[in-house]
Backbone as a printed PyTorch tensor [residue, N CA C, xyz], in Angstrom:
tensor([[[  0.8510,  -1.1990,   0.0000],
         [  0.0000,   0.0000,   0.0000],
         [  0.8820,   1.2420,   0.0000]],

        [[  0.4870,   2.2610,  -0.7400],
         [  1.2580,   3.4920,  -0.8070],
         [  1.4750,   4.0760,   0.5780]],

        [[  2.7520,   4.4220,   0.8970],
         [  3.0980,   4.8910,   2.2440],
         [  2.3450,   6.1640,   2.6110]],

        [[  2.2460,   7.1070,   1.6730],
         [  1.5210,   8.3470,   1.9610],
         [  0.0520,   8.0830,   2.2350]],

        [[ -0.5160,   7.0850,   1.5440],
         [ -1.9150,   6.7610,   1.7990],
         [ -2.0870,   6.2040,   3.2070]],

        [[ -1.1220,   5.3690,   3.6450],
         [ -1.1820,   4.8390,   5.0150],
         [ -1.1340,   5.9840,   6.0120]],

        [[ -0.1970,   6.9180,   5.8130],
         [ -0.0810,   8.0660,   6.7090],
         [ -1.3910,   8.8380,   6.7530]],

        [[ -1.9620,   9.0880,   5.5690],
         [ -3.1980,   9.8610,   5.5000],
         [ -4.3360,   9.1350,   6.1950]],

        [[ -4.3840,   7.8140,   6.0220],
         [ -5.4410,   7.0350,   6.6530],
         [ -5.3250,   7.0850,   8.1710]],

        [[ -4.0870,   6.9820,   8.6710],
         [ -3.8730,   7.0460,  10.1190],
         [ -4.3330,   8.3860,  10.6680]],

        [[ -3.9130,   9.4680,  10.0140],
         [ -4.2850,  10.7890,  10.5000],
         [ -5.7870,  10.9920,  10.4070]],

        [[ -6.3990,  10.4960,   9.3400],
         [ -7.8510,  10.5790,   9.2090],
         [ -8.5350,   9.8730,  10.3670]],

        [[ -8.0090,   8.7070,  10.7530],
         [ -8.6060,   7.9670,  11.8680],
         [ -8.5240,   8.7580,  13.1580]],

        [[ -7.3830,   9.4470,  13.3710],
         [ -7.2380,  10.2590,  14.5760],
         [ -8.2350,  11.4000,  14.5700]],

        [[ -8.3110,  12.1070,  13.4650],
         [ -9.1970,  13.2680,  13.3930],
         [-10.6550,  12.8680,  13.5240]],

        [[-11.0030,  11.6790,  13.0330],
         [-12.4010,  11.2760,  13.0370],
         [-12.8450,  10.6990,  14.3690]],

        [[-11.9660,  10.7740,  15.3920],
         [-12.3680,  10.3290,  16.7250],
         [-13.6630,  11.0030,  17.1490]],

        [[-13.8080,  12.2890,  16.8590],
         [-15.0350,  13.0120,  17.1680],
         [-15.5960,  13.6810,  15.9250]],

        [[-14.7460,  14.3730,  15.1620],
         [-15.2110,  15.1020,  13.9880],
         [-15.0280,  14.2260,  12.7520]],

        [[-16.0150,  13.4110,  12.4250],
         [-15.9210,  12.4830,  11.3000],
         [-16.2570,  13.2180,  10.0130]],

        [[-15.2760,  13.9220,   9.4740],
         [-15.4850,  14.7580,   8.3050],
         [-14.4240,  14.4610,   7.2550]],

        [[-14.6900,  14.8330,   5.9850],
         [-13.7120,  14.5590,   4.9270],
         [-12.3660,  15.2000,   5.2290]],

        [[-11.3040,  14.5660,   4.7350],
         [ -9.9470,  15.0650,   4.9680],
         [ -9.1360,  14.9170,   3.6940]],

        [[ -8.3360,  15.9260,   3.3870],
         [ -7.4910,  15.8860,   2.2000],
         [ -6.4270,  14.8070,   2.3520]],

        [[ -6.3340,  13.8930,   1.3810],
         [ -5.4520,  12.7450,   1.5140],
         [ -4.0760,  12.9490,   0.9030]],

        [[ -3.8950,  13.9830,   0.0810],
         [ -2.5800,  14.1390,  -0.5170],
         [ -1.8740,  15.3510,   0.0720]],

        [[ -0.6280,  15.5420,  -0.3110],
         [  0.1370,  16.6930,   0.1500],
         [  0.5600,  16.6050,   1.5980]],

        [[  0.8350,  15.3980,   2.0860],
         [  1.2940,  15.2550,   3.4670],
         [  2.8060,  15.4300,   3.5350]],

        [[  3.2730,  16.0630,   4.5940],
         [  4.7070,  16.0950,   4.8590],
         [  4.9150,  16.2570,   6.3450]],

        [[  6.1410,  16.4490,   6.7740],
         [  6.3970,  16.6240,   8.1980],
         [  7.7640,  16.1040,   8.5510]],

        [[  7.9470,  15.7360,   9.8030],
         [  9.2560,  15.2800,  10.2470],
         [  9.0990,  14.0240,  11.0790]],

        [[  9.7670,  12.9780,  10.6920],
         [ 10.0630,  11.7760,  11.4660],
         [  8.9520,  11.3020,  12.4220]],

        [[  7.8930,  10.6590,  11.9520],
         [  7.5930,  10.3600,  10.5620],
         [  6.7570,  11.4580,   9.9060]],

        [[  6.7080,  11.4680,   8.5600],
         [  5.9850,  12.5540,   7.8760],
         [  4.4880,  12.3090,   7.8510]],

        [[  3.8040,  12.6340,   8.9170],
         [  2.3830,  12.3390,   9.0390],
         [  1.4930,  13.5700,   9.0530]],

        [[  2.0130,  14.7270,   9.3410],
         [  1.1710,  15.9110,   9.5190],
         [  0.8200,  16.5530,   8.1830]],

        [[ -0.3740,  17.1410,   8.0750],
         [ -0.7280,  17.8900,   6.8660],
         [  0.2160,  19.0710,   6.6670]],

        [[  0.3960,  19.4660,   5.4170],
         [  1.3590,  20.5230,   5.1180],
         [  0.9730,  21.8540,   5.7490]],

        [[ -0.3150,  22.0800,   5.9530],
         [ -0.7570,  23.3830,   6.4690],
         [ -0.8890,  23.4080,   7.9850]],

        [[ -0.5570,  22.3050,   8.6510],
         [ -0.6850,  22.2550,  10.1100],
         [  0.5600,  22.8290,  10.7680]],

        [[  0.3680,  23.6090,  11.8210],
         [  1.5030,  24.1220,  12.5770],
         [  2.0230,  23.0550,  13.5400]],

        [[  3.2160,  23.3170,  14.1010],
         [  3.9080,  22.3030,  14.8870],
         [  3.6520,  22.4770,  16.3810]],

        [[  3.2570,  21.3880,  17.0390],
         [  3.1390,  21.3320,  18.4910],
         [  4.4230,  20.7620,  19.0840]],

        [[  4.7120,  21.1220,  20.3300],
         [  5.7750,  20.4670,  21.0900],
         [  5.1230,  19.5030,  22.0700]],

        [[  5.5810,  18.2650,  22.0520],
         [  4.9500,  17.2130,  22.8420],
         [  6.0250,  16.3900,  23.5320]],

        [[  5.9120,  16.2400,  24.8530],
         [  6.7680,  15.3320,  25.6030],
         [  5.8880,  14.4710,  26.4940]],

        [[  6.4360,  13.3360,  26.9230],
         [  5.6720,  12.4150,  27.7610],
         [  6.4360,  12.1380,  29.0450]],

        [[  5.6950,  11.8650,  30.1030],
         [  6.2960,  11.4140,  31.3530],
         [  5.3150,  10.4480,  32.0320]],

        [[  5.7970,   9.3350,  32.6060],
         [  7.2060,   8.9370,  32.5600],
         [  7.6140,   8.5380,  31.1460]],

        [[  8.9190,   8.4590,  30.9240],
         [  9.4270,   8.0090,  29.6360],
         [ 10.3810,   6.8490,  29.8810]],

        [[ 10.0700,   5.6390,  29.4390],
         [  8.9440,   5.3500,  28.5660],
         [  7.6170,   5.2670,  29.3120]],

        [[  6.5300,   5.4400,  28.5720],
         [  5.1930,   5.2270,  29.1160],
         [  5.0260,   3.7430,  29.4320]],

        [[  4.4100,   3.4330,  30.5540],
         [  4.1900,   2.0500,  30.9730],
         [  2.7850,   1.6230,  30.5630]],

        [[  2.6790,   0.4960,  29.8790],
         [  1.3840,  -0.0080,  29.4230],
         [  0.4010,  -0.1250,  30.5750]],

        [[ -0.8040,   0.3830,  30.3610],
         [ -1.8590,   0.2660,  31.3500],
         [ -1.7090,   1.1540,  32.5650]],

        [[ -0.7300,   2.0570,  32.5490],
         [ -0.4640,   2.9220,  33.7040],
         [ -0.6970,   4.3870,  33.3590]],

        [[ -0.9010,   5.2360,  34.3810],
         [ -1.0930,   6.6710,  34.1210],
         [  0.1570,   7.3010,  33.5130]],

        [[ -0.0520,   8.2940,  32.6640],
         [  1.0510,   9.0600,  32.0930],
         [  0.5710,  10.4820,  31.8620]],

        [[  1.5050,  11.3690,  31.5870],
         [  1.1900,  12.7770,  31.3510],
         [  1.7670,  13.2160,  30.0130]],

        [[  0.9390,  13.8750,  29.2190],
         [  1.4020,  14.5450,  28.0090],
         [  1.6210,  16.0130,  28.3310]],

        [[  2.8000,  16.5210,  28.0340],
         [  3.0940,  17.9450,  28.1730],
         [  3.0070,  18.5700,  26.7890]],

        [[  2.0370,  19.4500,  26.5970],
         [  1.7320,  20.0200,  25.2840],
         [  2.0030,  21.5180,  25.3230]],

        [[  2.7530,  22.0070,  24.3410],
         [  3.0200,  23.4430,  24.2900],
         [  3.1720,  23.8880,  22.8440]],

        [[  3.0820,  25.1910,  22.6410],
         [  3.2290,  25.7230,  21.2970],
         [  3.0990,  27.2280,  21.2670]],

        [[  3.3670,  27.7700,  20.1070],
         [  3.1880,  29.1920,  19.8210],
         [  2.8310,  29.2600,  18.3460]],

        [[  1.5460,  29.3980,  18.0600],
         [  1.0450,  29.2400,  16.7020],
         [  0.8490,  30.5820,  16.0140]],

        [[  0.9050,  30.5520,  14.7100],
         [  0.7100,  31.7710,  13.9220],
         [ -0.7560,  32.1010,  13.6980]],

        [[ -1.6300,  31.1640,  14.0480],
         [ -3.0670,  31.3950,  13.9080],
         [ -3.7560,  31.2030,  15.2540]],

        [[ -4.9290,  31.7870,  15.3970],
         [ -5.6820,  31.6950,  16.6510],
         [ -6.1840,  30.2800,  16.8820]],

        [[ -6.1690,  29.8550,  18.1340],
         [ -6.8320,  28.6130,  18.5290],
         [ -8.2010,  29.0010,  19.0620]],

        [[ -9.2700,  28.7020,  18.3300],
         [-10.5960,  29.1680,  18.7420],
         [-11.1710,  28.3210,  19.8700]],

        [[-12.3680,  28.6530,  20.2690],
         [-13.0880,  27.8270,  21.2360],
         [-13.6010,  26.5630,  20.5430]],

        [[-13.9790,  25.5840,  21.3560],
         [-14.5630,  24.3380,  20.8530],
         [-13.6180,  23.5930,  19.9220]],

        [[-12.3520,  23.4930,  20.3230],
         [-11.4000,  22.6870,  19.5680],
         [-11.0350,  21.4560,  20.3890]],

        [[-10.6020,  20.4220,  19.7010],
         [-10.2810,  19.1620,  20.3520],
         [ -8.7970,  18.8610,  20.2500]],

        [[ -8.2880,  18.1870,  21.2670],
         [ -6.9490,  17.6130,  21.2430],
         [ -7.1280,  16.1110,  21.0770]],

        [[ -6.8040,  15.5930,  19.9050],
         [ -6.9220,  14.1670,  19.6240],
         [ -5.5380,  13.5450,  19.5860]],

        [[ -5.3860,  12.3770,  20.1670],
         [ -4.0780,  11.7170,  20.1940],
         [ -4.2430,  10.2280,  19.9500]],

        [[ -3.1710,   9.6160,  19.4720],
         [ -3.1930,   8.1810,  19.1920],
         [ -1.8290,   7.5710,  19.4710]],

        [[ -1.8550,   6.3040,  19.9010],
         [ -0.6590,   5.4800,  20.0010],
         [ -0.6050,   4.6210,  18.7400]],

        [[  0.5510,   4.5950,  18.0730],
         [  0.6890,   3.8860,  16.8040],
         [  1.9070,   2.9730,  16.8420]],

        [[  1.8160,   1.8270,  16.1550],
         [  2.9930,   0.9860,  15.9800],
         [  4.0150,   1.7100,  15.1150]],

        [[  5.2870,   1.5760,  15.4650],
         [  6.3370,   2.2890,  14.7490],
         [  6.4910,   1.8010,  13.3140]],

        [[  6.3500,   0.4960,  13.0840],
         [  6.6310,  -0.0500,  11.7540],
         [  5.4310,   0.0020,  10.8200]],

        [[  4.2290,  -0.2460,  11.3330],
         [  3.0410,  -0.3150,  10.4680],
         [  2.0770,   0.8420,  10.6780]],

        [[  2.2680,   1.6350,  11.7430],
         [  1.3720,   2.7290,  12.1230],
         [ -0.0460,   2.2410,  12.4380]],

        [[ -0.1470,   0.9570,  12.8190],
         [ -1.4260,   0.4420,  13.3180],
         [ -1.7950,   1.1850,  14.5990]],

        [[ -3.0570,   1.5500,  14.7300],
         [ -3.5060,   2.3120,  15.8920],
         [ -3.6640,   1.3800,  17.0950]],

        [[ -2.9790,   1.7050,  18.1850],
         [ -3.0200,   0.9080,  19.4080],
         [ -3.9910,   1.4750,  20.4350]],

        [[ -4.3530,   2.7240,  20.2940],
         [ -5.2740,   3.3710,  21.2230],
         [ -5.4090,   4.8380,  20.8800]],

        [[ -6.5450,   5.4280,  21.2210],
         [ -6.7810,   6.8490,  20.9560],
         [ -7.4800,   7.4820,  22.1500]],

        [[ -7.3840,   8.8010,  22.2510],
         [ -8.2050,   9.5480,  23.1930],
         [ -8.4010,  10.9540,  22.6700]],

        [[ -9.3980,  11.6310,  23.2180],
         [ -9.7490,  12.9740,  22.7680],
         [-10.1430,  13.8150,  23.9710]],

        [[ -9.6850,  15.0810,  23.9890],
         [ -9.9980,  16.0080,  25.0720],
         [-10.3690,  17.3700,  24.4980]],

        [[-11.1620,  18.1130,  25.2350],
         [-11.4030,  19.5200,  24.9340],
         [-10.2080,  20.2950,  25.4680]],

        [[ -9.3080,  20.7130,  24.5770],
         [ -8.0720,  21.3480,  25.0520],
         [ -8.3510,  22.6720,  25.7430]],

        [[ -9.4730,  23.3110,  25.4180],
         [ -9.8080,  24.5900,  26.0570],
         [-10.1450,  24.4210,  27.5330]],

        [[-10.4350,  23.1780,  27.9440],
         [-10.7170,  22.8980,  29.3530],
         [ -9.4900,  22.3800,  30.0940]],

        [[ -8.3570,  22.2870,  29.4000],
         [ -7.1340,  21.7740,  30.0170],
         [ -6.5070,  22.8230,  30.9310]],

        [[ -5.7310,  22.3960,  31.9360],
         [ -5.1240,  23.3420,  32.8850],
         [ -4.2680,  24.3970,  32.1830]],

        [[ -4.4570,  25.6550,  32.5680],
         [ -3.6470,  26.7400,  32.0340],
         [ -4.0630,  27.2570,  30.6770]],

        [[ -5.1390,  26.7220,  30.1140],
         [ -5.5850,  27.1150,  28.7740],
         [ -6.8700,  27.9270,  28.8670]],

        [[ -6.9010,  29.0650,  28.1970],
         [ -8.1120,  29.8630,  28.0400],
         [ -8.2980,  30.1460,  26.5570]],

        [[ -9.3900,  29.6660,  25.9980],
         [ -9.6620,  29.8680,  24.5740],
         [-10.6350,  31.0330,  24.3730]],

        [[-10.4810,  31.7630,  23.2610],
         [ -9.4940,  31.5320,  22.2040],
         [ -8.0870,  31.9270,  22.6300]],

        [[ -7.0850,  31.2200,  22.0590],
         [ -5.6810,  31.5610,  22.2870],
         [ -5.2390,  32.4350,  21.1160]],

        [[ -4.8880,  33.6980,  21.3540],
         [ -4.5140,  34.5790,  20.2450],
         [ -3.2880,  34.0620,  19.4910]],

        [[ -3.2140,  34.3680,  18.2190],
         [ -2.0390,  34.0210,  17.4160],
         [ -0.7840,  34.6180,  18.0380]],

        [[  0.3100,  33.8580,  18.0190],
         [  1.5740,  34.3440,  18.5520],
         [  1.7050,  34.2710,  20.0520]],

        [[  0.7680,  33.6010,  20.7220],
         [  0.7850,  33.4920,  22.1830],
         [  1.3200,  32.1260,  22.6090]],

        [[  2.3030,  32.1150,  23.5000],
         [  2.7970,  30.8550,  24.0480],
         [  1.7160,  30.2110,  24.9110]],

        [[  1.5610,  28.9050,  24.7790],
         [  0.6300,  28.1850,  25.6480],
         [  1.2430,  26.8450,  26.0200]],

        [[  0.8140,  26.3230,  27.1450],
         [  1.2580,  24.9960,  27.5650],
         [  0.2220,  24.4100,  28.5050]],

        [[  0.1380,  23.1030,  28.5010],
         [ -0.8010,  22.4160,  29.3780],
         [ -0.3360,  20.9840,  29.5720]],

        [[ -0.9550,  20.3020,  30.5080],
         [ -0.6980,  18.8860,  30.7340],
         [ -2.0070,  18.1290,  30.6190]],

        [[ -1.9220,  16.9520,  30.0330],
         [ -3.0870,  16.0880,  29.8690],
         [ -2.7290,  14.7320,  30.4550]],

        [[ -3.4960,  14.2900,  31.4310],
         [ -3.2030,  13.0390,  32.1240],
         [ -4.1740,  11.9540,  31.6640]],

        [[ -3.6230,  10.8070,  31.3010],
         [ -4.4130,   9.6910,  30.8020],
         [ -3.8210,   8.3810,  31.3130]],

        [[ -4.4720,   7.2720,  30.9580],
         [ -3.9530,   5.9330,  31.2300],
         [ -3.5800,   5.3060,  29.8910]],

        [[ -2.3710,   4.7860,  29.7990],
         [ -1.8780,   4.2170,  28.5450],
         [ -2.6080,   2.9230,  28.2060]],

        [[ -2.7500,   2.6350,  26.9120],
         [ -3.3380,   1.3530,  26.5160],
         [ -2.4880,   0.1870,  27.0220]],

        [[ -3.1170,  -0.9540,  27.2130],
         [ -2.3840,  -2.1570,  27.5970],
         [ -1.6500,  -2.7210,  26.3820]],

        [[ -0.5710,  -3.4370,  26.6320],
         [  0.1250,  -4.1530,  25.5750],
         [  0.9240,  -3.3010,  24.6260]],

        [[  1.4210,  -2.1400,  25.0750],
         [  2.2450,  -1.3100,  24.1960],
         [  3.5780,  -2.0010,  23.9120]],

        [[  4.0750,  -1.9160,  22.6680],
         [  5.3930,  -2.4770,  22.3600],
         [  6.5040,  -1.6320,  22.9700]],

        [[  7.7430,  -2.0950,  22.8250],
         [  8.8750,  -1.3640,  23.4010],
         [  9.0210,   0.0180,  22.7850]],

        [[  8.7990,   0.1170,  21.4690],
         [  8.8590,   1.4010,  20.7730],
         [  7.5300,   1.6510,  20.0750]],

        [[  7.0850,   2.8860,  20.1060],
         [  5.8280,   3.2330,  19.4450],
         [  5.8230,   4.7230,  19.1670]],

        [[  4.8180,   5.1560,  18.4380],
         [  4.6730,   6.5570,  18.0630],
         [  3.4550,   7.1320,  18.7660]],

        [[  3.5820,   8.3560,  19.2660],
         [  2.4360,   9.1020,  19.7860],
         [  2.1790,  10.2650,  18.8330]],

        [[  0.9700,  10.3190,  18.3020],
         [  0.5770,  11.4160,  17.4220],
         [ -0.4700,  12.2740,  18.0920]],

        [[ -0.4200,  13.5740,  17.8450],
         [ -1.3790,  14.4900,  18.4660],
         [ -1.7410,  15.5950,  17.4890]],

        [[ -3.0200,  15.9570,  17.4820],
         [ -3.4900,  17.0600,  16.6490],
         [ -4.4450,  17.9290,  17.4560]],

        [[ -4.4440,  19.2220,  17.1670],
         [ -5.5090,  20.1160,  17.6090],
         [ -6.3830,  20.3510,  16.3950]],

        [[ -7.6560,  19.9970,  16.5000],
         [ -8.5480,  20.0480,  15.3450],
         [ -9.7850,  20.8670,  15.6820]],

        [[-10.1820,  21.7340,  14.7570],
         [-11.3430,  22.5970,  14.9480],
         [-12.5920,  21.9320,  14.4020]],

        [[-13.7470,  22.4360,  14.8060],
         [-14.9920,  21.9900,  14.2090],
         [-14.9260,  22.2500,  12.7140]],

        [[-15.3850,  21.2830,  11.9310],
         [-15.2340,  21.3640,  10.4930],
         [-14.0640,  20.5380,  10.0050]],

        [[-13.2620,  20.0020,  10.9480],
         [-12.1850,  19.0950,  10.5800],
         [-10.8720,  19.7440,  10.2470]],

        [[-10.7180,  21.0590,  10.4390],
         [ -9.4650,  21.7410,  10.1220],
         [ -8.3980,  21.4070,  11.1630]],

        [[ -7.2560,  20.9220,  10.7050],
         [ -6.1430,  20.6370,  11.6000],
         [ -5.3760,  21.9200,  11.8700]],

        [[ -5.3770,  22.3630,  13.1160],
         [ -4.6950,  23.6050,  13.4900],
         [ -3.2200,  23.3490,  13.7650]],

        [[ -2.9180,  22.2950,  14.4940],
         [ -1.5320,  21.9720,  14.8440],
         [ -1.3910,  20.4630,  14.9850]],

        [[ -0.1610,  19.9880,  14.8410],
         [  0.0450,  18.5430,  14.7480],
         [  1.4770,  18.2030,  15.1240]],

        [[  1.6840,  17.0260,  15.6860],
         [  3.0350,  16.5080,  15.8860],
         [  2.9730,  15.0050,  16.0910]],

        [[  4.0770,  14.3340,  15.7930],
         [  4.2340,  12.9140,  16.0590],
         [  5.6130,  12.7070,  16.6610]],

        [[  5.6890,  11.9550,  17.7550],
         [  6.9740,  11.6660,  18.3840],
         [  7.1150,  10.1630,  18.5540]],

        [[  8.3480,   9.6920,  18.5070],
         [  8.6150,   8.2790,  18.7320],
         [  9.0660,   8.0740,  20.1710]],

        [[  8.4610,   7.1080,  20.8320],
         [  8.8290,   6.7530,  22.2030],
         [  9.6120,   5.4460,  22.1380]],

        [[ 10.8660,   5.4860,  22.5740],
         [ 11.7550,   4.3320,  22.4950],
         [ 12.1260,   3.8570,  23.8910]],

        [[ 12.6640,   2.6260,  23.9750],
         [ 13.0260,   2.1000,  25.2960],
         [ 13.9830,   3.0210,  26.0350]],

        [[ 13.8110,   3.0660,  27.3420],
         [ 14.6110,   3.9190,  28.2090],
         [ 14.5890,   3.2370,  29.5850]],

        [[ 15.5760,   3.2390,  30.4070],
         [ 16.7910,   4.0410,  30.2730],
         [ 17.7890,   3.4420,  29.2970]],

        [[ 18.8190,   4.2220,  28.9760],
         [ 19.9160,   3.7540,  28.1420],
         [ 20.6640,   2.6500,  28.8960]],

        [[ 21.0380,   1.5910,  28.1860],
         [ 21.7270,   0.4540,  28.7960],
         [ 23.2310,   0.6790,  28.7180]],

        [[ 23.9270,   0.4620,  29.8340],
         [ 25.3850,   0.6380,  29.8870],
         [ 26.0700,  -0.1440,  28.7700]],

        [[ 26.9270,   0.5120,  28.0070],
         [ 27.7110,  -0.1540,  26.9810],
         [ 26.9600,  -0.5130,  25.7220]],

        [[ 25.6920,  -0.1280,  25.6200],
         [ 24.8700,  -0.4650,  24.4560],
         [ 24.6030,   0.7660,  23.6000]],

        [[ 24.2020,   0.5220,  22.3650],
         [ 23.9030,   1.6250,  21.4590],
         [ 22.5830,   2.2780,  21.8440]],

        [[ 22.4790,   3.5780,  21.5660],
         [ 21.2480,   4.3130,  21.8220],
         [ 21.1380,   5.4250,  20.7910]],

        [[ 19.9610,   6.0480,  20.7340],
         [ 19.7060,   7.0990,  19.7510],
         [ 19.1280,   8.3250,  20.4300]],

        [[ 19.7050,   9.4960,  20.1430],
         [ 19.0940,  10.7710,  20.4840],
         [ 18.2200,  11.1870,  19.3070]],

        [[ 16.9210,  11.3780,  19.5440],
         [ 16.0410,  11.9320,  18.5230],
         [ 15.9310,  13.4320,  18.7700]],

        [[ 16.4720,  14.2230,  17.8500],
         [ 16.5820,  15.6700,  18.0240],
         [ 15.7350,  16.3640,  16.9700]],

        [[ 14.8680,  17.2830,  17.3960],
         [ 14.0670,  18.0430,  16.4370],
         [ 13.7900,  19.4220,  17.0100]],

        [[ 13.4320,  20.3350,  16.1420],
         [ 13.1420,  21.6800,  16.6070],
         [ 12.7640,  22.6120,  15.4800]],

        [[ 12.4320,  23.8130,  15.8630],
         [ 12.1210,  24.9060,  14.9370],
         [ 12.5540,  26.1750,  15.6540]],

        [[ 13.7120,  26.7110,  15.2970],
         [ 14.3470,  27.7710,  16.0660],
         [ 14.1590,  29.1350,  15.4160]],

        [[ 14.2880,  30.1550,  16.2370],
         [ 14.1420,  31.5270,  15.7460],
         [ 15.4370,  32.0800,  15.1520]],

        [[ 16.5370,  31.3420,  15.2950],
         [ 17.8140,  31.7860,  14.7420],
         [ 18.4010,  30.6880,  13.8640]],

        [[ 19.2950,  31.0670,  12.9700],
         [ 19.9130,  30.1200,  12.0460],
         [ 20.8640,  29.1790,  12.7730]],

        [[ 20.8950,  27.9120,  12.3260],
         [ 21.8580,  26.9420,  12.8410],
         [ 23.0180,  26.8700,  11.8500]],

        [[ 24.2500,  27.1160,  12.3000],
         [ 25.3930,  27.1470,  11.3750],
         [ 25.8240,  25.7550,  10.9430]],

        [[ 26.9390,  25.6750,  10.2480],
         [ 27.3700,  24.4410,   9.5940],
         [ 27.8900,  23.3760,  10.5480]],

        [[ 28.0970,  23.6790,  11.8240],
         [ 28.6550,  22.7060,  12.7640],
         [ 27.7710,  21.4660,  12.9340]],

        [[ 26.4860,  21.5740,  12.6020],
         [ 25.5120,  20.5190,  12.8650],
         [ 25.2840,  19.6440,  11.6320]],

        [[ 26.1040,  19.8290,  10.5910],
         [ 25.7570,  19.3070,   9.2690],
         [ 26.0010,  17.8290,   9.0640]],

        [[ 26.7270,  17.1600,   9.9400],
         [ 27.0640,  15.7620,   9.7030],
         [ 25.9480,  14.8060,  10.1020]],

        [[ 24.9020,  15.2760,  10.7400],
         [ 23.8300,  14.4000,  11.2160],
         [ 22.8880,  14.0280,  10.0770]],

        [[ 22.2950,  12.8160,  10.1130],
         [ 21.3950,  12.3740,   9.0450],
         [ 20.1990,  13.3100,   8.8760]],

        [[ 19.8650,  13.6100,   7.6270],
         [ 18.6880,  14.4170,   7.3450],
         [ 18.8690,  15.8970,   7.5530]],

        [[ 20.0880,  16.3320,   7.8840],
         [ 20.3500,  17.7400,   8.1720],
         [ 21.1660,  18.3590,   7.0440]],

        [[ 20.7230,  19.4850,   6.5540],
         [ 21.4520,  20.2570,   5.5560],
         [ 21.6610,  21.6620,   6.1050]],

        [[ 22.9020,  21.9980,   6.3980],
         [ 23.2120,  23.2760,   7.0340],
         [ 23.7230,  24.2870,   6.0240]],

        [[ 23.5640,  25.5740,   6.3370],
         [ 22.8880,  26.1010,   7.5310],
         [ 21.3850,  25.8770,   7.4750]],

        [[ 20.7630,  25.7410,   8.6530],
         [ 19.3100,  25.6060,   8.7520],
         [ 18.7380,  26.9890,   9.0120]],

        [[ 17.8960,  27.4380,   8.1190],
         [ 17.3530,  28.7900,   8.2240],
         [ 16.4640,  28.9350,   9.4490]],

        [[ 16.4130,  30.1260,  10.0080],
         [ 15.5110,  30.4150,  11.1300],
         [ 14.0810,  30.0990,  10.7320]],

        [[ 13.3320,  29.4800,  11.6500],
         [ 11.9350,  29.1520,  11.3970],
         [ 11.7170,  27.8760,  10.6220]],

        [[ 12.7890,  27.1190,  10.3380],
         [ 12.6810,  25.8780,   9.5710],
         [ 12.6830,  24.6750,  10.5100]],

        [[ 11.7110,  23.7760,  10.3520],
         [ 11.6760,  22.5650,  11.1670],
         [ 12.8010,  21.6190,  10.7430]],

        [[ 13.4050,  20.9340,  11.7150],
         [ 14.4480,  19.9630,  11.4160],
         [ 14.3180,  18.7850,  12.3580]],

        [[ 14.8580,  17.6490,  11.9300],
         [ 14.8090,  16.4420,  12.7520],
         [ 15.9610,  15.5310,  12.3570]],

        [[ 16.5640,  14.8770,  13.3210],
         [ 17.6430,  13.9390,  13.0400],
         [ 17.7560,  12.9310,  14.1720]],

        [[ 18.4390,  11.8510,  13.8990],
         [ 18.7680,  10.8690,  14.9200],
         [ 20.2770,  10.7680,  15.0670]],

        [[ 20.7730,  10.8100,  16.2830],
         [ 22.2100,  10.7260,  16.5480],
         [ 22.4710,   9.4220,  17.2980]],

        [[ 23.2230,   8.5170,  16.6730],
         [ 23.4520,   7.1790,  17.2150],
         [ 24.8020,   7.1290,  17.9340]],

        [[ 24.7900,   6.6640,  19.1640],
         [ 25.9990,   6.5820,  19.9680],
         [ 25.9850,   5.2860,  20.7860]],

        [[ 27.1120,   5.0120,  21.4380],
         [ 27.2030,   3.8970,  22.3780],
         [ 27.3980,   4.4570,  23.7750]],

        [[ 26.5770,   4.0120,  24.6990],
         [ 26.6430,   4.5240,  26.0670],
         [ 27.8990,   4.0160,  26.7660]],

        [[ 28.5090,   4.8390,  27.6060],
         [ 29.6610,   4.3580,  28.3890],
         [ 29.2200,   3.3020,  29.3980]],

        [[ 30.1370,   2.4400,  29.7590],
         [ 29.8490,   1.4210,  30.7670],
         [ 30.0290,   2.0380,  32.1510]],

        [[ 28.9100,   2.3450,  32.7920],
         [ 28.9410,   2.9830,  34.1100],
         [ 28.4750,   2.0280,  35.2120]],

        [[ 28.4420,   0.7350,  34.8830],
         [ 27.9020,  -0.2310,  35.8420],
         [ 28.7360,  -0.3360,  37.1100]],

        [[ 30.0060,   0.1020,  37.0510],
         [ 30.8750,   0.0050,  38.2290],
         [ 30.6280,   1.1290,  39.2190]],

        [[ 29.8420,   2.1450,  38.8250],
         [ 29.6320,   3.2980,  39.7050],
         [ 28.5870,   2.9940,  40.7670]]])
């Protein structure tokens, strides 16, 4: 099956958790993996604990600063996905305007952050993807992000990966250019993502 079609189908499933409306299937792009619509702005998403424990409570830390207003009556939809096939392992939906620290509408250019507490689905694999979108009535995707959750902690003497991504207000010079997927200089306001593979030192004697 066409990879972009799979991505589009997954995102459609997330959005249709509550707002079951038509969605544009082509023109998808993004960063690691490329699942977000081209017109969606970028959310910052972290999880705790990391890794998330199957069947246990966890917290999503959601933040952003968008170029467009976040109106009232918008939803925060999220999904757990398999890393290799993007099969949906679980979904949930919240009214983000009712989340702690959020007052809607959120004006364009305003920093916002909140926490969303949930219970993880049972039977999560060692590595998986968490996808999240803010979607308005009518099915418009306002903001979107997908992050990969990998095993943690790092094992002494074993290989591990730093997943690094961002969108900075200043240019990144050529010092960062050797990492996969990076072409320097990176212009200010440009999203970037890379994986840095290393071997952890053996600290078991400490």
